PDB file of C-alpha atoms in Angstrom:
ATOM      1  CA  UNK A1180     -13.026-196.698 -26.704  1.00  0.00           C
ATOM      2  CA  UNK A1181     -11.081-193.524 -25.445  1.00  0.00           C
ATOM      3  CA  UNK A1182      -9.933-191.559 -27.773  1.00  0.00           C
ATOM      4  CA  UNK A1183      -6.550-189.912 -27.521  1.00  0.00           C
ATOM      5  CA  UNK A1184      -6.787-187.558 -30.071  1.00  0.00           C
ATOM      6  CA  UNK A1185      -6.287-183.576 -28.374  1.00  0.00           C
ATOM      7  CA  UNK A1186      -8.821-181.420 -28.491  1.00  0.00           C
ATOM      8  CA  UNK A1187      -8.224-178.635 -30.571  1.00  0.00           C
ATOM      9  CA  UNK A1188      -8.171-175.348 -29.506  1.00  0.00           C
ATOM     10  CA  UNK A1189      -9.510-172.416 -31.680  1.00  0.00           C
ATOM     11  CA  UNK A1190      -7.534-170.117 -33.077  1.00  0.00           C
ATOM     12  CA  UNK A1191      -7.963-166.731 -31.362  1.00  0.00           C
ATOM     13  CA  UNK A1192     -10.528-164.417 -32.640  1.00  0.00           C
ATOM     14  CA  UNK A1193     -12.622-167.217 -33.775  1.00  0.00           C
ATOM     15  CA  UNK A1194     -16.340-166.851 -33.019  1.00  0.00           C
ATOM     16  CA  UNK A1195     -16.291-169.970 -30.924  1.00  0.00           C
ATOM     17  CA  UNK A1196     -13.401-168.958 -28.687  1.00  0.00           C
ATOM     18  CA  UNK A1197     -14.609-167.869 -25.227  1.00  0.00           C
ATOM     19  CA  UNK A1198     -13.827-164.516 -23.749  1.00  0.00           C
ATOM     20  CA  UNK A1199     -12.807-163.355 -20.777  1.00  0.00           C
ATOM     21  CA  UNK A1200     -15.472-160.974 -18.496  1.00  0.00           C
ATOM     22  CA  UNK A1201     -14.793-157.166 -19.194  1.00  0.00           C
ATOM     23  CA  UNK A1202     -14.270-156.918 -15.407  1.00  0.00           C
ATOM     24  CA  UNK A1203     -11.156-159.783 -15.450  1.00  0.00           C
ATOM     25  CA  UNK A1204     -10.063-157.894 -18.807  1.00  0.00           C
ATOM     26  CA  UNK A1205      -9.713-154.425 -17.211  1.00  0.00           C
ATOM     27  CA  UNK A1206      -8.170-156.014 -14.122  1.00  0.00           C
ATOM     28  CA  UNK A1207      -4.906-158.021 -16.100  1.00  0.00           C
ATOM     29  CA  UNK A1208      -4.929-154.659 -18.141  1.00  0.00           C
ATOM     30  CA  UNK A1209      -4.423-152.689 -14.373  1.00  0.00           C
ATOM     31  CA  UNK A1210      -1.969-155.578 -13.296  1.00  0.00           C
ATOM     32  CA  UNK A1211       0.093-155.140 -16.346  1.00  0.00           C
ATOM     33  CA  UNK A1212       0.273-151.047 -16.877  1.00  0.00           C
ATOM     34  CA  UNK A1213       3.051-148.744 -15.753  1.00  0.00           C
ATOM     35  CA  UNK A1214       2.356-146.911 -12.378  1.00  0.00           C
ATOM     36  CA  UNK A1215       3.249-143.867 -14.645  1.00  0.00           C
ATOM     37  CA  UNK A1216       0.400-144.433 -16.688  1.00  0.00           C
ATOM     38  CA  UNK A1217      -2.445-144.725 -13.756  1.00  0.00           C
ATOM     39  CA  UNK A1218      -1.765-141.429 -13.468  1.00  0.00           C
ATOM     40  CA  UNK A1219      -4.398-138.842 -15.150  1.00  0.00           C
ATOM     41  CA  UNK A1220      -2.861-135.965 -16.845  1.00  0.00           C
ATOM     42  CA  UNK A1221       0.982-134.057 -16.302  1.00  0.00           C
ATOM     43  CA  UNK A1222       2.673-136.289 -12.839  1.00  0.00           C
ATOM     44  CA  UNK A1223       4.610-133.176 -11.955  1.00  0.00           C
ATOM     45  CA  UNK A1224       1.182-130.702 -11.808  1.00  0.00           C
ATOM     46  CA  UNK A1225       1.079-131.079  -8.113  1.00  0.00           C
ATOM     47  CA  UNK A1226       4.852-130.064  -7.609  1.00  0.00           C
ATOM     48  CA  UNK A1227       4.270-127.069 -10.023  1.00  0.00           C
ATOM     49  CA  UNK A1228       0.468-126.138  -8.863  1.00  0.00           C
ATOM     50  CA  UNK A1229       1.853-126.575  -4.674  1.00  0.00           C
ATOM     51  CA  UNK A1230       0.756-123.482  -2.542  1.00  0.00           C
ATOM     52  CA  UNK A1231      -1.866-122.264  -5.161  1.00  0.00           C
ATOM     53  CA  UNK A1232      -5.343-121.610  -4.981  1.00  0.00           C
ATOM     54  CA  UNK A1233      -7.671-124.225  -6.082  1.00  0.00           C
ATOM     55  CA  UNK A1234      -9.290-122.142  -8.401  1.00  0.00           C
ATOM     56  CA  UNK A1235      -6.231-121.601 -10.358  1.00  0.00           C
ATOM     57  CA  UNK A1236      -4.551-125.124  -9.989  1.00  0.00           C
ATOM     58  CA  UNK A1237      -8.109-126.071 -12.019  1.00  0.00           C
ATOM     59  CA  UNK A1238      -8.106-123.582 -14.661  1.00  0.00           C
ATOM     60  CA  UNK A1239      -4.528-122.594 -15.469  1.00  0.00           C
ATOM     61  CA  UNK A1240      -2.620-124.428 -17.796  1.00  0.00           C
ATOM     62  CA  UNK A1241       1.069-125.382 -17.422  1.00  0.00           C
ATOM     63  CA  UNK A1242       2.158-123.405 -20.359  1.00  0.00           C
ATOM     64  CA  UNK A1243       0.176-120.661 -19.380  1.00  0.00           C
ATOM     65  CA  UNK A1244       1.156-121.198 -15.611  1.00  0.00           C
ATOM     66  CA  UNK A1245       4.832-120.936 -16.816  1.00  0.00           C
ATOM     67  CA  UNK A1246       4.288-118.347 -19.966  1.00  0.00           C
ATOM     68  CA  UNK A1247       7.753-116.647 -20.632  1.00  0.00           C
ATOM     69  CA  UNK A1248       9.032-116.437 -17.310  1.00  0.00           C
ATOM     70  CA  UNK A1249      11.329-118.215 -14.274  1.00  0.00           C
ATOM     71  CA  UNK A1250      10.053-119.388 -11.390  1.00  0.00           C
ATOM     72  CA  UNK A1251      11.840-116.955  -9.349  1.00  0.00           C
ATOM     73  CA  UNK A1252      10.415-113.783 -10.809  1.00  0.00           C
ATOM     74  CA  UNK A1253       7.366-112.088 -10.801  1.00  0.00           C
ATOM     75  CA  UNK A1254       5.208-113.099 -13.782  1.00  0.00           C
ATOM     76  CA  UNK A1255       3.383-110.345 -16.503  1.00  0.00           C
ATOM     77  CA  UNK A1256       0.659-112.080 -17.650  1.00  0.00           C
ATOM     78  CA  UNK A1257      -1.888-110.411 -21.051  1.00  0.00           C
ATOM     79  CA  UNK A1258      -4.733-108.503 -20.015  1.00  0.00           C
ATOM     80  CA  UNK A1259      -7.833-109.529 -19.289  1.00  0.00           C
ATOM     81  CA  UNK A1260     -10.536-109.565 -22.579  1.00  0.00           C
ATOM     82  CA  UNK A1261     -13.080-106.727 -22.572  1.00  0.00           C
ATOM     83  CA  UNK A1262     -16.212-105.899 -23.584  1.00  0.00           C
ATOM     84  CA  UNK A1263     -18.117-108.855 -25.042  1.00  0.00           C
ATOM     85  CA  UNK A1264     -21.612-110.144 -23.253  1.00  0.00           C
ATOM     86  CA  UNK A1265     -22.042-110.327 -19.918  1.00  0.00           C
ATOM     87  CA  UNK A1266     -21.076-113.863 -19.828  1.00  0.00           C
ATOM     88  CA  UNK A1267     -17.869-113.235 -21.348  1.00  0.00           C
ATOM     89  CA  UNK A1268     -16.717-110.080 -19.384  1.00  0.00           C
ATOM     90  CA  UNK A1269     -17.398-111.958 -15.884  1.00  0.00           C
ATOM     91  CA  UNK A1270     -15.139-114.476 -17.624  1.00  0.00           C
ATOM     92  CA  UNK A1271     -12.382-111.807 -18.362  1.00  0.00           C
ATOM     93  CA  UNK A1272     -12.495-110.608 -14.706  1.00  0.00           C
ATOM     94  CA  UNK A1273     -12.515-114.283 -13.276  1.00  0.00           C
ATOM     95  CA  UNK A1274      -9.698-115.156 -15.330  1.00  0.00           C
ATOM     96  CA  UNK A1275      -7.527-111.507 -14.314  1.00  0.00           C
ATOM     97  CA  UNK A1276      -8.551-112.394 -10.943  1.00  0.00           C
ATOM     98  CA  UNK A1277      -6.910-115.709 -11.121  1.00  0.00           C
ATOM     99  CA  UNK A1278      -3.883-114.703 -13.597  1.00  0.00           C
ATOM    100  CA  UNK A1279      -3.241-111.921 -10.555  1.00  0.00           C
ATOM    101  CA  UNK A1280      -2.976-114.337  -7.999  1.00  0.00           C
ATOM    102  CA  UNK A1281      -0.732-115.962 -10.137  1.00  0.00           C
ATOM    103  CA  UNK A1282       1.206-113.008 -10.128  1.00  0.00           C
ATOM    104  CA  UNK A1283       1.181-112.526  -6.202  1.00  0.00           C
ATOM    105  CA  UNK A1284       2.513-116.075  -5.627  1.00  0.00           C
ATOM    106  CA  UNK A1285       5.524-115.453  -8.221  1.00  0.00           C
ATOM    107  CA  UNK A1286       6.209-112.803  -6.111  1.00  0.00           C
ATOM    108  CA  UNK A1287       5.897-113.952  -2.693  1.00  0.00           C
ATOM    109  CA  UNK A1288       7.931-117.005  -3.950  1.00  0.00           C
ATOM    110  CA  UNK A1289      10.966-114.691  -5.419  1.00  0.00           C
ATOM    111  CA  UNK A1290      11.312-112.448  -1.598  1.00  0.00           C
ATOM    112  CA  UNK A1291      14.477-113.310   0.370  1.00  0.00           C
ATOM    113  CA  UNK A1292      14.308-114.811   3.860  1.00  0.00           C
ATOM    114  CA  UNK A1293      14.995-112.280   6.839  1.00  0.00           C
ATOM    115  CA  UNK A1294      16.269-112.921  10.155  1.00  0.00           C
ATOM    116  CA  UNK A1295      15.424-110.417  12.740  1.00  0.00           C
ATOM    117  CA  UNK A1296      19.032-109.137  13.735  1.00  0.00           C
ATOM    118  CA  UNK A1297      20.829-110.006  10.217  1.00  0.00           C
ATOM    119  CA  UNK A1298      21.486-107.625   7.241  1.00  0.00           C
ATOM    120  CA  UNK A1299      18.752-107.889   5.725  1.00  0.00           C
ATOM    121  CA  UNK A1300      19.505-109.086   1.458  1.00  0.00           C
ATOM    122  CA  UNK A1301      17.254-106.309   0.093  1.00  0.00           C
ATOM    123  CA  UNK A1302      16.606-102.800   1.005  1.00  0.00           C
ATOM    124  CA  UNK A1303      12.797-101.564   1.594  1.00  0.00           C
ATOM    125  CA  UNK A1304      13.432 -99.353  -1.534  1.00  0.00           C
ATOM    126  CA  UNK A1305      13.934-101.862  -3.873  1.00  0.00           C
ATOM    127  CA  UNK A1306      11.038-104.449  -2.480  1.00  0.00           C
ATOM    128  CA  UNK A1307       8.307-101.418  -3.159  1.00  0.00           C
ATOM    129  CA  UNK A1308       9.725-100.946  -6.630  1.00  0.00           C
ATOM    130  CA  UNK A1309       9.847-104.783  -7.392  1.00  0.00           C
ATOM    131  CA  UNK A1310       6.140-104.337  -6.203  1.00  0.00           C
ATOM    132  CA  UNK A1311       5.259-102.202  -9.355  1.00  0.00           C
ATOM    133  CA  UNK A1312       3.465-104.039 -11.865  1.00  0.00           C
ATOM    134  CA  UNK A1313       2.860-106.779  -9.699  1.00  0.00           C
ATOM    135  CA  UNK A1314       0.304-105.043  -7.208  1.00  0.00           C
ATOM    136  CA  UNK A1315      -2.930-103.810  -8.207  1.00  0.00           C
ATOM    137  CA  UNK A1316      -3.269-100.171  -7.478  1.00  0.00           C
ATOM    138  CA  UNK A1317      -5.483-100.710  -4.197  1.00  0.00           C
ATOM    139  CA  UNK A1318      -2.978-103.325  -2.938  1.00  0.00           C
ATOM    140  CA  UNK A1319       0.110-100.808  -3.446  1.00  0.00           C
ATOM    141  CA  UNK A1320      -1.501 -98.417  -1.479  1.00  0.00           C
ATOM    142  CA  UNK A1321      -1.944-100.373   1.430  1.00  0.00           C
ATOM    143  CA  UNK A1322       1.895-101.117   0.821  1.00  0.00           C
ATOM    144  CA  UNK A1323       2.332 -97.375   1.287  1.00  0.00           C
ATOM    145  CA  UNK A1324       0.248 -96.899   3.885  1.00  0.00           C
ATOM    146  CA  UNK A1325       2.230-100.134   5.722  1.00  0.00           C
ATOM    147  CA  UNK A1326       5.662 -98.908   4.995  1.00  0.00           C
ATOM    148  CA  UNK A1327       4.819 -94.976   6.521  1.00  0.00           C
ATOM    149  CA  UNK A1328       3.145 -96.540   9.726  1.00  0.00           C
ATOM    150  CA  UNK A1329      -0.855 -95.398   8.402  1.00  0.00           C
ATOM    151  CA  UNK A1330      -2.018 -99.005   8.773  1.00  0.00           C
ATOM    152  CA  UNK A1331      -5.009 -97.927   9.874  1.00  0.00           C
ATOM    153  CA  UNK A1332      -5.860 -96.248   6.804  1.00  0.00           C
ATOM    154  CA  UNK A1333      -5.066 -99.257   4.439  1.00  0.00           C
ATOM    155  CA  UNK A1334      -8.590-100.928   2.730  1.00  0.00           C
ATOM    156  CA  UNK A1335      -7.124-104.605   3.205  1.00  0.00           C
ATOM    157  CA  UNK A1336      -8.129-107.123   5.573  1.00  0.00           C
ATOM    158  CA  UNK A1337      -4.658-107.315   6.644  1.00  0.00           C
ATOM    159  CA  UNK A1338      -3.833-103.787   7.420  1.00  0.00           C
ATOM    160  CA  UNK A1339      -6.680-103.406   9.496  1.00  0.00           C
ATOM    161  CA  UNK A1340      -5.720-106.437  11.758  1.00  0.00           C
ATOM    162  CA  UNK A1341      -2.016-105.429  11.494  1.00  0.00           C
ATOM    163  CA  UNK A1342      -3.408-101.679  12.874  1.00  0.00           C
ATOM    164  CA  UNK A1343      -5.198-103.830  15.784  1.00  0.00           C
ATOM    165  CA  UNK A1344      -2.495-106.206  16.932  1.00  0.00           C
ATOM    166  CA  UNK A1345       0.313-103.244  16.639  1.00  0.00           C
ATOM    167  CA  UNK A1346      -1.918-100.921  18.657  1.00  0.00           C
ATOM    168  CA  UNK A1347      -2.771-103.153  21.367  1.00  0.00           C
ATOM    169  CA  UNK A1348       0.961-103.925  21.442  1.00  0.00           C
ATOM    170  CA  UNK A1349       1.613-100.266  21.949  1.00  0.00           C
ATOM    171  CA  UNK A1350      -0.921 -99.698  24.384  1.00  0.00           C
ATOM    172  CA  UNK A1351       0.234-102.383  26.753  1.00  0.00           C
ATOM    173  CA  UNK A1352       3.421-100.762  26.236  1.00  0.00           C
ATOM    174  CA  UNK A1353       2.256 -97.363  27.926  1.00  0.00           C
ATOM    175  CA  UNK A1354       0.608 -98.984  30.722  1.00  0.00           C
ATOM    176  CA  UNK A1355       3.364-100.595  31.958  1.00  0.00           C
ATOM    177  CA  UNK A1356       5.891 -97.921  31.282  1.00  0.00           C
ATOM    178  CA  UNK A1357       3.485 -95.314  32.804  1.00  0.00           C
ATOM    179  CA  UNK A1358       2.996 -97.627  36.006  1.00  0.00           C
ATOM    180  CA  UNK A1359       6.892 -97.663  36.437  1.00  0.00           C
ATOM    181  CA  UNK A1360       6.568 -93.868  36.216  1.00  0.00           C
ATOM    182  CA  UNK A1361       3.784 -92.997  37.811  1.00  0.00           C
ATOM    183  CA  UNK A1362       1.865 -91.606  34.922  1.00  0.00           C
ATOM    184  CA  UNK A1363      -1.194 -91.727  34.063  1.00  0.00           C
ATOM    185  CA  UNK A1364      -0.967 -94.032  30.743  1.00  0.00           C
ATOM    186  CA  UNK A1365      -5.002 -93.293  29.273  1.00  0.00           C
ATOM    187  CA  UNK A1366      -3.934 -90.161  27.253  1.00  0.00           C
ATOM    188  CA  UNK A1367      -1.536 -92.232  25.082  1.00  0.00           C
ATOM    189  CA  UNK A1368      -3.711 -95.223  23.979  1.00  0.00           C
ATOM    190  CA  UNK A1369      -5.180 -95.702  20.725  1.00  0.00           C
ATOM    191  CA  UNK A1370      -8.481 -97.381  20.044  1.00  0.00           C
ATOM    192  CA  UNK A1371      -8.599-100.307  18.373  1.00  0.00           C
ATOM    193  CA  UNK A1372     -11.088-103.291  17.268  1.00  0.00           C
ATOM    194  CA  UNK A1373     -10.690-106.735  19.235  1.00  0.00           C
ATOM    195  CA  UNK A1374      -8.598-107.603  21.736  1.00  0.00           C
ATOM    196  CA  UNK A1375      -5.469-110.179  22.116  1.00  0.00           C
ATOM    197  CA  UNK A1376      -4.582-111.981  25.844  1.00  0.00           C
ATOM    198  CA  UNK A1377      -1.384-113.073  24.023  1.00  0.00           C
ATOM    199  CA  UNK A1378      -0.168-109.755  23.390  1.00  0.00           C
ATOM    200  CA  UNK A1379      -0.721-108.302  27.077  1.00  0.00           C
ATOM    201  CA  UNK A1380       1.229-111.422  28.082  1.00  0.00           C
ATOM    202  CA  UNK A1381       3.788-111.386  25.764  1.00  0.00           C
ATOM    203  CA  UNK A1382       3.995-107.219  26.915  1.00  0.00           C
ATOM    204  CA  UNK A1383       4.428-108.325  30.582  1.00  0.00           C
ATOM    205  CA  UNK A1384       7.571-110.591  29.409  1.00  0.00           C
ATOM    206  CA  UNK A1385       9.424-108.364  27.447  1.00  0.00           C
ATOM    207  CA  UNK A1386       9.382-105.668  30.292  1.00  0.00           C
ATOM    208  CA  UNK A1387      10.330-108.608  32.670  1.00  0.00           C
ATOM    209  CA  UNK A1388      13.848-108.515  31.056  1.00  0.00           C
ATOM    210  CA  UNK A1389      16.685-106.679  32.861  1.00  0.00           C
ATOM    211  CA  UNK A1390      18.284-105.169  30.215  1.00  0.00           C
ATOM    212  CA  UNK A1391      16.118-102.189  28.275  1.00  0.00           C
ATOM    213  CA  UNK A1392      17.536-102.976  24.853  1.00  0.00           C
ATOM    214  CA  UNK A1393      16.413-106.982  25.591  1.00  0.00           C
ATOM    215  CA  UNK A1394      13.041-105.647  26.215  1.00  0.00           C
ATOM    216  CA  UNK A1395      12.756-103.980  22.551  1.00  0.00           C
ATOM    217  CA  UNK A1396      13.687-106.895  21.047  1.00  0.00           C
ATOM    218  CA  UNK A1397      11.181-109.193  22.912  1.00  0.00           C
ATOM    219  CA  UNK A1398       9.252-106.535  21.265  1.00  0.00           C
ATOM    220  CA  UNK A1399       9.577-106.502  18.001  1.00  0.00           C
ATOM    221  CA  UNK A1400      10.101-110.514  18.207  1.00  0.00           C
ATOM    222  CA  UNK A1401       6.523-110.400  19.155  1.00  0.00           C
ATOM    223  CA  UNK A1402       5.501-108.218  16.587  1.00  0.00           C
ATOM    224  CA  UNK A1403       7.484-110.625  13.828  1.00  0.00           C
ATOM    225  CA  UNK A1404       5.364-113.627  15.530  1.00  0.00           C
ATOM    226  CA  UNK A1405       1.689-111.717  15.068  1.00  0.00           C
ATOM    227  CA  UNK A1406       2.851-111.101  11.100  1.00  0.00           C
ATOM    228  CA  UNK A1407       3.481-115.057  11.016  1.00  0.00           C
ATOM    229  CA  UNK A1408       0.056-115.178  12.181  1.00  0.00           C
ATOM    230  CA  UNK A1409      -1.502-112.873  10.149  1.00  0.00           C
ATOM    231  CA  UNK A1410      -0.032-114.580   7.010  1.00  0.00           C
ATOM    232  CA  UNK A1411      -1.562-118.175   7.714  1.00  0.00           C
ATOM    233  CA  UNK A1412      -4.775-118.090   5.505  1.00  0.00           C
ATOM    234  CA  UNK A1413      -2.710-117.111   2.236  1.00  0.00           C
ATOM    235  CA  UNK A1414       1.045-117.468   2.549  1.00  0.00           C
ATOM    236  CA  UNK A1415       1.430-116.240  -1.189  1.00  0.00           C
ATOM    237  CA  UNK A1416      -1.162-113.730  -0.999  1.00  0.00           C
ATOM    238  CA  UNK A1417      -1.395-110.078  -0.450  1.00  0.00           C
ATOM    239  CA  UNK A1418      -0.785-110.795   3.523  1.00  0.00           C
ATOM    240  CA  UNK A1419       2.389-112.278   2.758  1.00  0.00           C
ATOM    241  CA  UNK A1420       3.613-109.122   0.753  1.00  0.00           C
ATOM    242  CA  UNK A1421       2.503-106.232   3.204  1.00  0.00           C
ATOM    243  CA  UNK A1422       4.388-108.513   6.500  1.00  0.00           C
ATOM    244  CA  UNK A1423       7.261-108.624   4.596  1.00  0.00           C
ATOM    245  CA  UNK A1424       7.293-105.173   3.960  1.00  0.00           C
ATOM    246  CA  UNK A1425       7.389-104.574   8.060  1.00  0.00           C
ATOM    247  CA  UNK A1426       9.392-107.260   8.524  1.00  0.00           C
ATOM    248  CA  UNK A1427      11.807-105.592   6.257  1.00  0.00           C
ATOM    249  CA  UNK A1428      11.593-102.260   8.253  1.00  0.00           C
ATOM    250  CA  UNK A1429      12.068-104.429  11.656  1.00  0.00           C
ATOM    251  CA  UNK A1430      14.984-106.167   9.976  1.00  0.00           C
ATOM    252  CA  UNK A1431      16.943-102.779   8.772  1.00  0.00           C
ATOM    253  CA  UNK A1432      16.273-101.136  12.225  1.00  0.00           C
ATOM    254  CA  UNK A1433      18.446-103.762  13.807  1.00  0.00           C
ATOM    255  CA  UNK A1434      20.793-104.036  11.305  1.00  0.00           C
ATOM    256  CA  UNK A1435      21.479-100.098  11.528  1.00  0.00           C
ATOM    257  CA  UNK A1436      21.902-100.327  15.063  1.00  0.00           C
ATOM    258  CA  UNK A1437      25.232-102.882  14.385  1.00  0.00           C
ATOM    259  CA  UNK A1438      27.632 -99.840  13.102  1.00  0.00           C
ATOM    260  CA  UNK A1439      29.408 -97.154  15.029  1.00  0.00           C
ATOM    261  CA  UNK A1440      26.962 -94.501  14.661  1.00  0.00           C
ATOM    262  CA  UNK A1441      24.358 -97.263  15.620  1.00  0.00           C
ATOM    263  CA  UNK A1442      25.694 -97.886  18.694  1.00  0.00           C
ATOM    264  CA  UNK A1443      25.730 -94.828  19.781  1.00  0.00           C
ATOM    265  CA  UNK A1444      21.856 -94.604  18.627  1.00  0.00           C
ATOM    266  CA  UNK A1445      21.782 -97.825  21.284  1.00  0.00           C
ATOM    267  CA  UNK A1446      23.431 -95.963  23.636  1.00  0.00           C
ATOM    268  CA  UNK A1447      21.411 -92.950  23.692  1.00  0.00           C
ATOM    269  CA  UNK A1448      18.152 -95.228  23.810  1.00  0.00           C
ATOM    270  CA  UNK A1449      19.373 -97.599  26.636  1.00  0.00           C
ATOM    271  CA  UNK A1450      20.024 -94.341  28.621  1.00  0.00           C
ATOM    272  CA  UNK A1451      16.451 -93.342  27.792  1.00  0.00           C
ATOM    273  CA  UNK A1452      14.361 -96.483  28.594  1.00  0.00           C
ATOM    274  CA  UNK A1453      16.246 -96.218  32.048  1.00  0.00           C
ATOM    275  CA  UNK A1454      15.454 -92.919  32.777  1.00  0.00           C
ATOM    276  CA  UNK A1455      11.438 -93.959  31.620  1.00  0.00           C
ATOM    277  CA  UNK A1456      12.232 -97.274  34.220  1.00  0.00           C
TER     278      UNK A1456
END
């Protein structure tokens, strides 16, 4: 005899009700949560953290990241702890080391773009002084020695390869204008560590140009290209300040050249760079 009577199921939570493996559990409890959830902590930490160190995209809180400032201004963060053990003061300088970096990309982040041959927005006067309090007393040195054309004098990694590439540049320079001349170019070169093929070729172009005032600005469009270069390893580092400080000073050169008393500055150095071939 079959019986037609249901079976009944049990009701849930009941001892004898069977349960699903924790492996099909957490996979319906995947299916079913909000793609806004999957993600671990803050979803816009990458859009705020972009362009920073590691280190400091790790360590450095949003609040703290953003602590009482925009994020087009340079940033004044507490100082550092001191004293303590040992184990606390290398803290305190690892943590000034990051909150300076910090700092450095603020800054980088709140400079203007410049276009060789355009006015430029800001005058080199006012980008060292919005460099106080941001710079560490070793960096604005180097920015000193940058801006007054001592390069070579600068303690930074960049100012001695800026020194370099700008020498070599020159040098080429007074070989080929002492070959059009006849002189004897060895008594105006500078040493200088390492050597470029790029810049003696990109040398050998500009002077290829017909016009002298064309060849200056193959120049200094060369120079502009080796600060791009130089700036690679940390765009919002210390790099990126000191080649935008001689960016800036390429930038107002041309710029002054664009009124009257300019152009007769162009003038007098056209007639010049002819007379040196």
């Amino acid at each position: 005899m079959v019986c037609s009577q249901r079976r009944q199921r049990n009701p849930p939570g009941s001892p004898d009700q069977p349960r699903r493996p924790k492996t099909t559990r957490r996979l319906l409890q995947r299916a079913i949560q909000p793609e806004a959830q999957k993600r671990r902590g803050n979803p816009h930490r990458q859009e705020y953290y972009q362009g920073l160190p590691r280190g400091v995209c790790q360590r450095t809180s949003l609040s703290r990241f953003h602590q009482g400032c925009h994020c087009r201004s340079p940033v004044e963060f507490p100082a550092a702890p001191t004293g303590g053990n040992r184990a606390s003061r290398g803290e305190g300088r690892s943590s000034a080391r990051e909150l300076e970096e910090v700092s450095y990309y603020y800054l980088v982040a709140s400079l203007p773009a410049l276009v060789l041959g355009e006015n430029p927005p800001v005058a080199p006067e006012s980008f060292r002084f919005s460099c106080i309090g941001v710079l560490n007393e070793s960096d604005l040195r180097d920015l000193d020695l940058i801006l007054a054309g001592r390069a070579d004098q600068g303690a930074s990694e960049f100012a001695q390869s800026w020194f370099a590439a700008d020498a070599q540049l020159r040098n080429a320079v007074a070989r080929q204008r002492g070959t059009r001349l006849g002189v004897e170019a060895r008594g105006y070169q500078k040493d200088h560590p390492g050597f470029s093929v790029s810049i003696e070729k990109a040398v050998t172009d500009a002077f290829a140009k017909g016009h002298p005032l064309e060849r200056e600005l193959t120049l200094d469009r060369t120079r502009w290209q080796l600060l791009d270069e130089l700036t690679l390893k940390e765009p919002f580092g210390l790099p990126a300040v000191l080649a935008f400080a001689v960016k800036l000073q390429l930038a107002t050169r041309w710029a002054q050249l664009k009124d009257e008393e300019g152009l007769k500055r162009v003038e007098d150095l056209v007639g010049k760079m002819e007379a040196q071939g």
